JSON list of N, CA and C in Angstrom, two decimals:
[
{"chain": "A", "resi": 150, "resn": "MET", "atom": "N", "xyz": [-18.76, -10.17, 15.69]},
{"chain": "A", "resi": 150, "resn": "MET", "atom": "CA", "xyz": [-18.11, -10.86, 15.70]},
{"chain": "A", "resi": 150, "resn": "MET", "atom": "C", "xyz": [-16.89, -10.49, 14.38]},
{"chain": "A", "resi": 151, "resn": "ASN", "atom": "N", "xyz": [-15.97, -10.73, 14.99]},
{"chain": "A", "resi": 151, "resn": "ASN", "atom": "CA", "xyz": [-14.58, -10.04, 14.00]},
{"chain": "A", "resi": 151, "resn": "ASN", "atom": "C", "xyz": [-14.87, -10.78, 12.32]},
{"chain": "A", "resi": 152, "resn": "THR", "atom": "N", "xyz": [-15.12, -10.21, 10.96]},
{"chain": "A", "resi": 152, "resn": "THR", "atom": "CA", "xyz": [-14.57, -10.63, 10.08]},
{"chain": "A", "resi": 152, "resn": "THR", "atom": "C", "xyz": [-13.38, -10.47, 9.81]},
{"chain": "A", "resi": 153, "resn": "TYR", "atom": "N", "xyz": [-12.92, -10.86, 8.24]},
{"chain": "A", "resi": 153, "resn": "TYR", "atom": "CA", "xyz": [-11.92, -10.51, 8.15]},
{"chain": "A", "resi": 153, "resn": "TYR", "atom": "C", "xyz": [-11.58, -9.43, 7.26]},
{"chain": "A", "resi": 154, "resn": "PHE", "atom": "N", "xyz": [-12.44, -8.56, 7.11]},
{"chain": "A", "resi": 154, "resn": "PHE", "atom": "CA", "xyz": [-11.67, -7.02, 6.70]},
{"chain": "A", "resi": 154, "resn": "PHE", "atom": "C", "xyz": [-11.58, -6.54, 7.74]},
{"chain": "A", "resi": 155, "resn": "THR", "atom": "N", "xyz": [-11.53, -6.88, 8.74]},
{"chain": "A", "resi": 155, "resn": "THR", "atom": "CA", "xyz": [-11.72, -5.73, 10.53]},
{"chain": "A", "resi": 155, "resn": "THR", "atom": "C", "xyz": [-10.21, -5.65, 9.89]},
{"chain": "A", "resi": 156, "resn": "LYS", "atom": "N", "xyz": [-9.93, -4.68, 11.30]},
{"chain": "A", "resi": 156, "resn": "LYS", "atom": "CA", "xyz": [-8.65, -3.72, 11.48]},
{"chain": "A", "resi": 156, "resn": "LYS", "atom": "C", "xyz": [-7.86, -5.34, 12.31]},
{"chain": "A", "resi": 157, "resn": "VAL", "atom": "N", "xyz": [-6.87, -5.75, 12.02]},
{"chain": "A", "resi": 157, "resn": "VAL", "atom": "CA", "xyz": [-5.94, -7.25, 13.42]},
{"chain": "A", "resi": 157, "resn": "VAL", "atom": "C", "xyz": [-4.90, -6.43, 12.86]},
{"chain": "A", "resi": 158, "resn": "MET", "atom": "N", "xyz": [-3.91, -7.25, 14.33]},
{"chain": "A", "resi": 158, "resn": "MET", "atom": "CA", "xyz": [-2.46, -6.50, 14.84]},
{"chain": "A", "resi": 158, "resn": "MET", "atom": "C", "xyz": [-2.15, -7.28, 13.83]},
{"chain": "A", "resi": 159, "resn": "ASN", "atom": "N", "xyz": [-0.81, -6.92, 13.09]},
{"chain": "A", "resi": 159, "resn": "ASN", "atom": "CA", "xyz": [0.12, -8.00, 12.37]},
{"chain": "A", "resi": 159, "resn": "ASN", "atom": "C", "xyz": [1.36, -7.44, 12.96]},
{"chain": "A", "resi": 160, "resn": "ARG", "atom": "N", "xyz": [1.78, -6.76, 13.46]},
{"chain": "A", "resi": 160, "resn": "ARG", "atom": "CA", "xyz": [2.84, -6.55, 14.38]},
{"chain": "A", "resi": 160, "resn": "ARG", "atom": "C", "xyz": [2.77, -6.52, 15.60]},
{"chain": "A", "resi": 161, "resn": "GLN", "atom": "N", "xyz": [3.42, -7.45, 16.17]},
{"chain": "A", "resi": 161, "resn": "GLN", "atom": "CA", "xyz": [3.80, -6.88, 18.09]},
{"chain": "A", "resi": 161, "resn": "GLN", "atom": "C", "xyz": [3.33, -5.21, 19.08]},
{"chain": "A", "resi": 162, "resn": "ASP", "atom": "N", "xyz": [4.20, -4.62, 17.52]},
{"chain": "A", "resi": 162, "resn": "ASP", "atom": "CA", "xyz": [4.79, -3.16, 17.90]},
{"chain": "A", "resi": 162, "resn": "ASP", "atom": "C", "xyz": [3.87, -2.37, 18.13]},
{"chain": "A", "resi": 163, "resn": "GLY", "atom": "N", "xyz": [2.50, -3.46, 18.00]},
{"chain": "A", "resi": 163, "resn": "GLY", "atom": "CA", "xyz": [0.72, -2.13, 18.17]},
{"chain": "A", "resi": 163, "resn": "GLY", "atom": "C", "xyz": [1.05, -1.14, 16.35]},
{"chain": "A", "resi": 164, "resn": "ILE", "atom": "N", "xyz": [1.40, -1.93, 15.23]},
{"chain": "A", "resi": 164, "resn": "ILE", "atom": "CA", "xyz": [1.39, -1.13, 14.49]},
{"chain": "A", "resi": 164, "resn": "ILE", "atom": "C", "xyz": [-0.48, -2.30, 13.05]},
{"chain": "A", "resi": 165, "resn": "SER", "atom": "N", "xyz": [-1.06, -1.82, 13.48]},
{"chain": "A", "resi": 165, "resn": "SER", "atom": "CA", "xyz": [-2.50, -2.00, 12.49]},
{"chain": "A", "resi": 165, "resn": "SER", "atom": "C", "xyz": [-2.89, -1.48, 11.44]},
{"chain": "A", "resi": 166, "resn": "ALA", "atom": "N", "xyz": [-2.78, -3.52, 10.73]},
{"chain": "A", "resi": 166, "resn": "ALA", "atom": "CA", "xyz": [-3.03, -2.14, 9.46]},
{"chain": "A", "resi": 166, "resn": "ALA", "atom": "C", "xyz": [-4.29, -3.43, 8.70]},
{"chain": "A", "resi": 167, "resn": "ALA", "atom": "N", "xyz": [-5.64, -2.32, 8.00]},
{"chain": "A", "resi": 167, "resn": "ALA", "atom": "CA", "xyz": [-7.56, -3.64, 7.13]},
{"chain": "A", "resi": 167, "resn": "ALA", "atom": "C", "xyz": [-6.60, -3.93, 6.42]},
{"chain": "A", "resi": 168, "resn": "ILE", "atom": "N", "xyz": [-6.71, -5.33, 6.64]},
{"chain": "A", "resi": 168, "resn": "ILE", "atom": "CA", "xyz": [-7.28, -6.38, 5.47]},
{"chain": "A", "resi": 168, "resn": "ILE", "atom": "C", "xyz": [-7.98, -6.09, 4.48]},
{"chain": "A", "resi": 169, "resn": "GLY", "atom": "N", "xyz": [-8.25, -6.13, 3.07]},
{"chain": "A", "resi": 169, "resn": "GLY", "atom": "CA", "xyz": [-8.31, -5.80, 2.55]},
{"chain": "A", "resi": 169, "resn": "GLY", "atom": "C", "xyz": [-9.04, -4.36, 1.85]},
{"chain": "A", "resi": 170, "resn": "ASP", "atom": "N", "xyz": [-7.74, -3.19, 2.40]},
{"chain": "A", "resi": 170, "resn": "ASP", "atom": "CA", "xyz": [-8.38, -2.02, 2.91]},
{"chain": "A", "resi": 170, "resn": "ASP", "atom": "C", "xyz": [-8.03, -0.91, 1.95]},
{"chain": "A", "resi": 171, "resn": "ILE", "atom": "N", "xyz": [-7.62, -0.86, 0.29]},
{"chain": "A", "resi": 171, "resn": "ILE", "atom": "CA", "xyz": [-6.63, -0.25, -0.30]},
{"chain": "A", "resi": 171, "resn": "ILE", "atom": "C", "xyz": [-8.01, 0.71, -1.36]},
{"chain": "A", "resi": 172, "resn": "ASP", "atom": "N", "xyz": [-7.34, 1.87, -0.98]},
{"chain": "A", "resi": 172, "resn": "ASP", "atom": "CA", "xyz": [-7.85, 2.41, -2.05]},
{"chain": "A", "resi": 172, "resn": "ASP", "atom": "C", "xyz": [-7.48, 2.44, -2.79]},
{"chain": "A", "resi": 173, "resn": "LEU", "atom": "N", "xyz": [-8.27, 3.55, -3.83]},
{"chain": "A", "resi": 173, "resn": "LEU", "atom": "CA", "xyz": [-8.19, 3.26, -6.01]},
{"chain": "A", "resi": 173, "resn": "LEU", "atom": "C", "xyz": [-6.75, 4.03, -6.58]},
{"chain": "A", "resi": 174, "resn": "LYS", "atom": "N", "xyz": [-6.32, 4.64, -5.55]},
{"chain": "A", "resi": 174, "resn": "LYS", "atom": "CA", "xyz": [-4.99, 5.78, -5.89]},
{"chain": "A", "resi": 174, "resn": "LYS", "atom": "C", "xyz": [-4.42, 4.34, -5.63]},
{"chain": "A", "resi": 175, "resn": "ASN", "atom": "N", "xyz": [-3.94, 3.93, -4.23]},
{"chain": "A", "resi": 175, "resn": "ASN", "atom": "CA", "xyz": [-2.97, 3.00, -4.34]},
{"chain": "A", "resi": 175, "resn": "ASN", "atom": "C", "xyz": [-3.05, 1.40, -4.96]},
{"chain": "A", "resi": 176, "resn": "TYR", "atom": "N", "xyz": [-4.55, 1.14, -4.93]},
{"chain": "A", "resi": 176, "resn": "TYR", "atom": "CA", "xyz": [-4.70, -0.25, -6.61]},
{"chain": "A", "resi": 176, "resn": "TYR", "atom": "C", "xyz": [-3.26, 0.46, -7.78]},
{"chain": "A", "resi": 177, "resn": "LEU", "atom": "N", "xyz": [-3.98, 1.26, -8.13]},
{"chain": "A", "resi": 177, "resn": "LEU", "atom": "CA", "xyz": [-3.86, 1.59, -9.77]},
{"chain": "A", "resi": 177, "resn": "LEU", "atom": "C", "xyz": [-2.33, 2.15, -9.49]},
{"chain": "A", "resi": 178, "resn": "ALA", "atom": "N", "xyz": [-1.32, 2.44, -8.67]},
{"chain": "A", "resi": 178, "resn": "ALA", "atom": "CA", "xyz": [0.34, 2.48, -8.25]},
{"chain": "A", "resi": 178, "resn": "ALA", "atom": "C", "xyz": [0.19, 0.66, -8.61]},
{"chain": "A", "resi": 179, "resn": "ILE", "atom": "N", "xyz": [-0.31, -0.18, -7.85]},
{"chain": "A", "resi": 179, "resn": "ILE", "atom": "CA", "xyz": [0.51, -1.41, -7.71]},
{"chain": "A", "resi": 179, "resn": "ILE", "atom": "C", "xyz": [-0.02, -1.51, -9.36]},
{"chain": "A", "resi": 180, "resn": "ILE", "atom": "N", "xyz": [-0.50, -1.76, -10.15]},
{"chain": "A", "resi": 180, "resn": "ILE", "atom": "CA", "xyz": [-1.31, -2.63, -11.43]},
{"chain": "A", "resi": 180, "resn": "ILE", "atom": "C", "xyz": [-0.21, -1.50, -12.60]},
{"chain": "A", "resi": 181, "resn": "PHE", "atom": "N", "xyz": [0.21, -0.64, -11.95]},
{"chain": "A", "resi": 181, "resn": "PHE", "atom": "CA", "xyz": [1.12, 0.42, -13.16]},
{"chain": "A", "resi": 181, "resn": "PHE", "atom": "C", "xyz": [2.60, -0.03, -12.93]},
{"chain": "A", "resi": 182, "resn": "GLN", "atom": "N", "xyz": [2.90, -0.67, -11.56]},
{"chain": "A", "resi": 182, "resn": "GLN", "atom": "CA", "xyz": [3.51, -1.09, -11.25]},
{"chain": "A", "resi": 182, "resn": "GLN", "atom": "C", "xyz": [4.11, -2.62, -12.21]},
{"chain": "A", "resi": 183, "resn": "LEU", "atom": "N", "xyz": [3.81, -3.24, -11.39]},
{"chain": "A", "resi": 183, "resn": "LEU", "atom": "CA", "xyz": [3.82, -4.59, -12.35]},
{"chain": "A", "resi": 183, "resn": "LEU", "atom": "C", "xyz": [3.13, -5.16, -13.65]},
{"chain": "A", "resi": 184, "resn": "GLY", "atom": "N", "xyz": [2.35, -3.70, -13.97]},
{"chain": "A", "resi": 184, "resn": "GLY", "atom": "CA", "xyz": [2.88, -3.70, -16.02]},
{"chain": "A", "resi": 184, "resn": "GLY", "atom": "C", "xyz": [4.21, -3.13, -16.73]},
{"chain": "A", "resi": 185, "resn": "ILE", "atom": "N", "xyz": [4.75, -2.65, -15.53]},
{"chain": "A", "resi": 185, "resn": "ILE", "atom": "CA", "xyz": [5.71, -2.42, -16.26]},
{"chain": "A", "resi": 185, "resn": "ILE", "atom": "C", "xyz": [6.58, -3.94, -16.18]},
{"chain": "A", "resi": 186, "resn": "VAL", "atom": "N", "xyz": [6.62, -3.79, -14.72]},
{"chain": "A", "resi": 186, "resn": "VAL", "atom": "CA", "xyz": [7.43, -5.30, -14.73]},
{"chain": "A", "resi": 186, "resn": "VAL", "atom": "C", "xyz": [7.35, -6.10, -15.72]},
{"chain": "A", "resi": 187, "resn": "ALA", "atom": "N", "xyz": [5.86, -6.34, -16.00]},
{"chain": "A", "resi": 187, "resn": "ALA", "atom": "CA", "xyz": [5.65, -7.62, -17.65]},
{"chain": "A", "resi": 187, "resn": "ALA", "atom": "C", "xyz": [5.69, -6.79, -18.49]},
{"chain": "A", "resi": 188, "resn": "LEU", "atom": "N", "xyz": [6.35, -5.33, -18.54]},
{"chain": "A", "resi": 188, "resn": "LEU", "atom": "CA", "xyz": [6.41, -4.77, -20.35]},
{"chain": "A", "resi": 188, "resn": "LEU", "atom": "C", "xyz": [8.45, -4.72, -20.44]},
{"chain": "A", "resi": 189, "resn": "LEU", "atom": "N", "xyz": [8.41, -4.47, -19.48]},
{"chain": "A", "resi": 189, "resn": "LEU", "atom": "CA", "xyz": [10.02, -5.14, -19.57]},
{"chain": "A", "resi": 189, "resn": "LEU", "atom": "C", "xyz": [10.39, -5.96, -19.76]},
{"chain": "A", "resi": 190, "resn": "LEU", "atom": "N", "xyz": [9.70, -7.14, -18.97]},
{"chain": "A", "resi": 190, "resn": "LEU", "atom": "CA", "xyz": [10.38, -9.18, -18.87]},
{"chain": "A", "resi": 190, "resn": "LEU", "atom": "C", "xyz": [9.48, -9.14, -20.19]},
{"chain": "A", "resi": 191, "resn": "ARG", "atom": "N", "xyz": [9.07, -8.64, -21.34]},
{"chain": "A", "resi": 191, "resn": "ARG", "atom": "CA", "xyz": [8.83, -8.58, -22.48]},
{"chain": "A", "resi": 191, "resn": "ARG", "atom": "C", "xyz": [9.71, -7.67, -23.58]},
{"chain": "A", "resi": 192, "resn": "GLN", "atom": "N", "xyz": [10.33, -6.80, -23.38]},
{"chain": "A", "resi": 192, "resn": "GLN", "atom": "CA", "xyz": [10.89, -5.74, -23.92]},
{"chain": "A", "resi": 192, "resn": "GLN", "atom": "C", "xyz": [12.51, -5.95, -24.33]},
{"chain": "A", "resi": 193, "resn": "LEU", "atom": "N", "xyz": [12.58, -7.07, -23.60]},
{"chain": "A", "resi": 193, "resn": "LEU", "atom": "CA", "xyz": [13.70, -7.49, -23.03]},
{"chain": "A", "resi": 193, "resn": "LEU", "atom": "C", "xyz": [14.41, -8.21, -23.08]},
{"chain": "A", "resi": 194, "resn": "HIS", "atom": "N", "xyz": [13.61, -9.93, -22.68]},
{"chain": "A", "resi": 194, "resn": "HIS", "atom": "CA", "xyz": [13.68, -11.01, -23.03]},
{"chain": "A", "resi": 194, "resn": "HIS", "atom": "C", "xyz": [14.44, -11.30, -22.20]},
{"chain": "A", "resi": 195, "resn": "ILE", "atom": "N", "xyz": [14.26, -11.23, -20.90]},
{"chain": "A", "resi": 195, "resn": "ILE", "atom": "CA", "xyz": [14.08, -10.91, -19.03]},
{"chain": "A", "resi": 195, "resn": "ILE", "atom": "C", "xyz": [14.78, -12.30, -19.33]},
{"chain": "A", "resi": 196, "resn": "GLU", "atom": "N", "xyz": [13.76, -12.87, -19.19]},
{"chain": "A", "resi": 196, "resn": "GLU", "atom": "CA", "xyz": [13.05, -14.74, -19.07]},
{"chain": "A", "resi": 196, "resn": "GLU", "atom": "C", "xyz": [12.74, -15.09, -19.96]},
{"chain": "A", "resi": 197, "resn": "SER", "atom": "N", "xyz": [12.32, -16.59, -20.38]},
{"chain": "A", "resi": 197, "resn": "SER", "atom": "CA", "xyz": [12.12, -16.91, -21.13]},
{"chain": "A", "resi": 197, "resn": "SER", "atom": "C", "xyz": [9.46, -16.75, -21.66]},
{"chain": "A", "resi": 198, "resn": "ALA", "atom": "N", "xyz": [9.41, -16.62, -22.05]},
{"chain": "A", "resi": 198, "resn": "ALA", "atom": "CA", "xyz": [8.04, -16.77, -22.46]},
{"chain": "A", "resi": 198, "resn": "ALA", "atom": "C", "xyz": [7.17, -18.35, -21.98]},
{"chain": "A", "resi": 199, "resn": "ALA", "atom": "N", "xyz": [7.63, -18.94, -21.43]},
{"chain": "A", "resi": 199, "resn": "ALA", "atom": "CA", "xyz": [6.91, -19.42, -20.34]},
{"chain": "A", "resi": 199, "resn": "ALA", "atom": "C", "xyz": [6.85, -18.47, -19.23]},
{"chain": "A", "resi": 200, "resn": "PHE", "atom": "N", "xyz": [7.92, -18.07, -18.65]},
{"chain": "A", "resi": 200, "resn": "PHE", "atom": "CA", "xyz": [7.98, -17.51, -17.01]},
{"chain": "A", "resi": 200, "resn": "PHE", "atom": "C", "xyz": [7.25, -15.76, -17.02]},
{"chain": "A", "resi": 201, "resn": "LEU", "atom": "N", "xyz": [7.50, -15.18, -18.42]},
{"chain": "A", "resi": 201, "resn": "LEU", "atom": "CA", "xyz": [6.26, -14.01, -19.38]},
{"chain": "A", "resi": 201, "resn": "LEU", "atom": "C", "xyz": [5.34, -14.57, -18.83]},
{"chain": "A", "resi": 202, "resn": "ARG", "atom": "N", "xyz": [4.42, -15.63, -19.65]},
{"chain": "A", "resi": 202, "resn": "ARG", "atom": "CA", "xyz": [3.42, -15.52, -19.94]},
{"chain": "A", "resi": 202, "resn": "ARG", "atom": "C", "xyz": [2.37, -15.75, -17.97]},
{"chain": "A", "resi": 203, "resn": "LEU", "atom": "N", "xyz": [3.34, -16.67, -17.07]},
{"chain": "A", "resi": 203, "resn": "LEU", "atom": "CA", "xyz": [3.13, -17.30, -15.47]},
{"chain": "A", "resi": 203, "resn": "LEU", "atom": "C", "xyz": [2.79, -15.35, -15.10]},
{"chain": "A", "resi": 204, "resn": "ALA", "atom": "N", "xyz": [3.83, -14.53, -15.00]},
{"chain": "A", "resi": 204, "resn": "ALA", "atom": "CA", "xyz": [4.17, -13.74, -14.45]},
{"chain": "A", "resi": 204, "resn": "ALA", "atom": "C", "xyz": [2.86, -12.46, -14.83]},
{"chain": "A", "resi": 205, "resn": "ILE", "atom": "N", "xyz": [2.58, -13.03, -16.15]},
{"chain": "A", "resi": 205, "resn": "ILE", "atom": "CA", "xyz": [0.90, -12.03, -16.52]},
{"chain": "A", "resi": 205, "resn": "ILE", "atom": "C", "xyz": [-0.30, -11.82, -15.95]},
{"chain": "A", "resi": 206, "resn": "LEU", "atom": "N", "xyz": [-0.22, -13.86, -15.89]},
{"chain": "A", "resi": 206, "resn": "LEU", "atom": "CA", "xyz": [-0.77, -14.88, -15.42]},
{"chain": "A", "resi": 206, "resn": "LEU", "atom": "C", "xyz": [-1.38, -14.50, -13.55]},
{"chain": "A", "resi": 207, "resn": "VAL", "atom": "N", "xyz": [0.04, -13.75, -13.33]},
{"chain": "A", "resi": 207, "resn": "VAL", "atom": "CA", "xyz": [-0.06, -13.92, -11.60]},
{"chain": "A", "resi": 207, "resn": "VAL", "atom": "C", "xyz": [-0.13, -12.53, -11.24]},
{"chain": "A", "resi": 208, "resn": "PHE", "atom": "N", "xyz": [0.51, -11.55, -12.47]},
{"chain": "A", "resi": 208, "resn": "PHE", "atom": "CA", "xyz": [-0.32, -10.01, -12.02]},
{"chain": "A", "resi": 208, "resn": "PHE", "atom": "C", "xyz": [-2.09, -10.13, -12.91]},
{"chain": "A", "resi": 209, "resn": "GLY", "atom": "N", "xyz": [-2.75, -10.54, -13.19]},
{"chain": "A", "resi": 209, "resn": "GLY", "atom": "CA", "xyz": [-4.27, -10.63, -12.92]},
{"chain": "A", "resi": 209, "resn": "GLY", "atom": "C", "xyz": [-5.08, -11.25, -12.30]},
{"chain": "A", "resi": 210, "resn": "GLY", "atom": "N", "xyz": [-4.26, -12.03, -11.83]},
{"chain": "A", "resi": 210, "resn": "GLY", "atom": "CA", "xyz": [-4.93, -13.18, -10.51]},
{"chain": "A", "resi": 210, "resn": "GLY", "atom": "C", "xyz": [-4.48, -11.64, -9.31]},
{"chain": "A", "resi": 211, "resn": "PHE", "atom": "N", "xyz": [-3.60, -11.24, -9.21]},
{"chain": "A", "resi": 211, "resn": "PHE", "atom": "CA", "xyz": [-3.69, -10.77, -8.52]},
{"chain": "A", "resi": 211, "resn": "PHE", "atom": "C", "xyz": [-4.33, -9.38, -8.35]},
{"chain": "A", "resi": 212, "resn": "ALA", "atom": "N", "xyz": [-4.96, -8.62, -9.58]},
{"chain": "A", "resi": 212, "resn": "ALA", "atom": "CA", "xyz": [-5.53, -7.82, -9.89]},
{"chain": "A", "resi": 212, "resn": "ALA", "atom": "C", "xyz": [-6.92, -8.08, -9.95]},
{"chain": "A", "resi": 213, "resn": "HIS", "atom": "N", "xyz": [-7.85, -9.37, -10.20]},
{"chain": "A", "resi": 213, "resn": "HIS", "atom": "CA", "xyz": [-8.57, -9.89, -9.84]},
{"chain": "A", "resi": 213, "resn": "HIS", "atom": "C", "xyz": [-8.80, -9.45, -8.25]},
{"chain": "A", "resi": 214, "resn": "THR", "atom": "N", "xyz": [-7.67, -10.68, -7.75]},
{"chain": "A", "resi": 214, "resn": "THR", "atom": "CA", "xyz": [-8.79, -10.56, -5.98]},
{"chain": "A", "resi": 214, "resn": "THR", "atom": "C", "xyz": [-8.38, -9.57, -5.68]},
{"chain": "A", "resi": 215, "resn": "ALA", "atom": "N", "xyz": [-7.14, -8.94, -5.87]},
{"chain": "A", "resi": 215, "resn": "ALA", "atom": "CA", "xyz": [-7.33, -7.11, -4.86]},
{"chain": "A", "resi": 215, "resn": "ALA", "atom": "C", "xyz": [-9.16, -6.88, -5.19]},
{"chain": "A", "resi": 216, "resn": "ILE", "atom": "N", "xyz": [-9.93, -5.97, -6.44]},
{"chain": "A", "resi": 216, "resn": "ILE", "atom": "CA", "xyz": [-10.82, -6.15, -6.52]},
{"chain": "A", "resi": 216, "resn": "ILE", "atom": "C", "xyz": [-11.82, -6.56, -6.02]},
{"chain": "A", "resi": 217, "resn": "ALA", "atom": "N", "xyz": [-11.90, -8.13, -6.17]},
{"chain": "A", "resi": 217, "resn": "ALA", "atom": "CA", "xyz": [-13.09, -8.83, -5.48]},
{"chain": "A", "resi": 217, "resn": "ALA", "atom": "C", "xyz": [-13.10, -8.96, -3.84]},
{"chain": "A", "resi": 218, "resn": "PHE", "atom": "N", "xyz": [-11.72, -8.54, -3.33]},
{"chain": "A", "resi": 218, "resn": "PHE", "atom": "CA", "xyz": [-11.94, -8.60, -2.08]},
{"chain": "A", "resi": 218, "resn": "PHE", "atom": "C", "xyz": [-12.76, -7.59, -1.66]},
{"chain": "A", "resi": 219, "resn": "ALA", "atom": "N", "xyz": [-11.53, -5.79, -1.78]},
{"chain": "A", "resi": 219, "resn": "ALA", "atom": "CA", "xyz": [-12.16, -4.46, -1.95]},
{"chain": "A", "resi": 219, "resn": "ALA", "atom": "C", "xyz": [-13.41, -4.73, -1.85]},
{"chain": "A", "resi": 220, "resn": "LEU", "atom": "N", "xyz": [-14.66, -5.56, -2.63]},
{"chain": "A", "resi": 220, "resn": "LEU", "atom": "CA", "xyz": [-16.48, -4.83, -3.32]},
{"chain": "A", "resi": 220, "resn": "LEU", "atom": "C", "xyz": [-16.56, -6.04, -2.57]},
{"chain": "A", "resi": 221, "resn": "ASN", "atom": "N", "xyz": [-16.05, -7.04, -1.05]},
{"chain": "A", "resi": 221, "resn": "ASN", "atom": "CA", "xyz": [-16.76, -7.83, -0.99]},
{"chain": "A", "resi": 221, "resn": "ASN", "atom": "C", "xyz": [-16.96, -7.53, 0.77]},
{"chain": "A", "resi": 222, "resn": "PRO", "atom": "N", "xyz": [-17.98, -7.65, 1.36]},
{"chain": "A", "resi": 222, "resn": "PRO", "atom": "CA", "xyz": [-17.85, -6.64, 2.28]},
{"chain": "A", "resi": 222, "resn": "PRO", "atom": "C", "xyz": [-17.81, -7.96, 3.88]}
]
């Protein structure tokens, strides 16, 4: 029986991707980029403080969920 983490076809042209399959290098690259965005939002006051708090919460949620899906077989 197929699980959530098996390879699935995500397009009709035959390109497949593994859901939940992320290596440490890619994970850290994404976390770094999200951290830079949060830092720029904070330092340049691009949006309100409420938006900054929400953005940090969303970034943290992504980081937690990505790890949880990667570690759960």
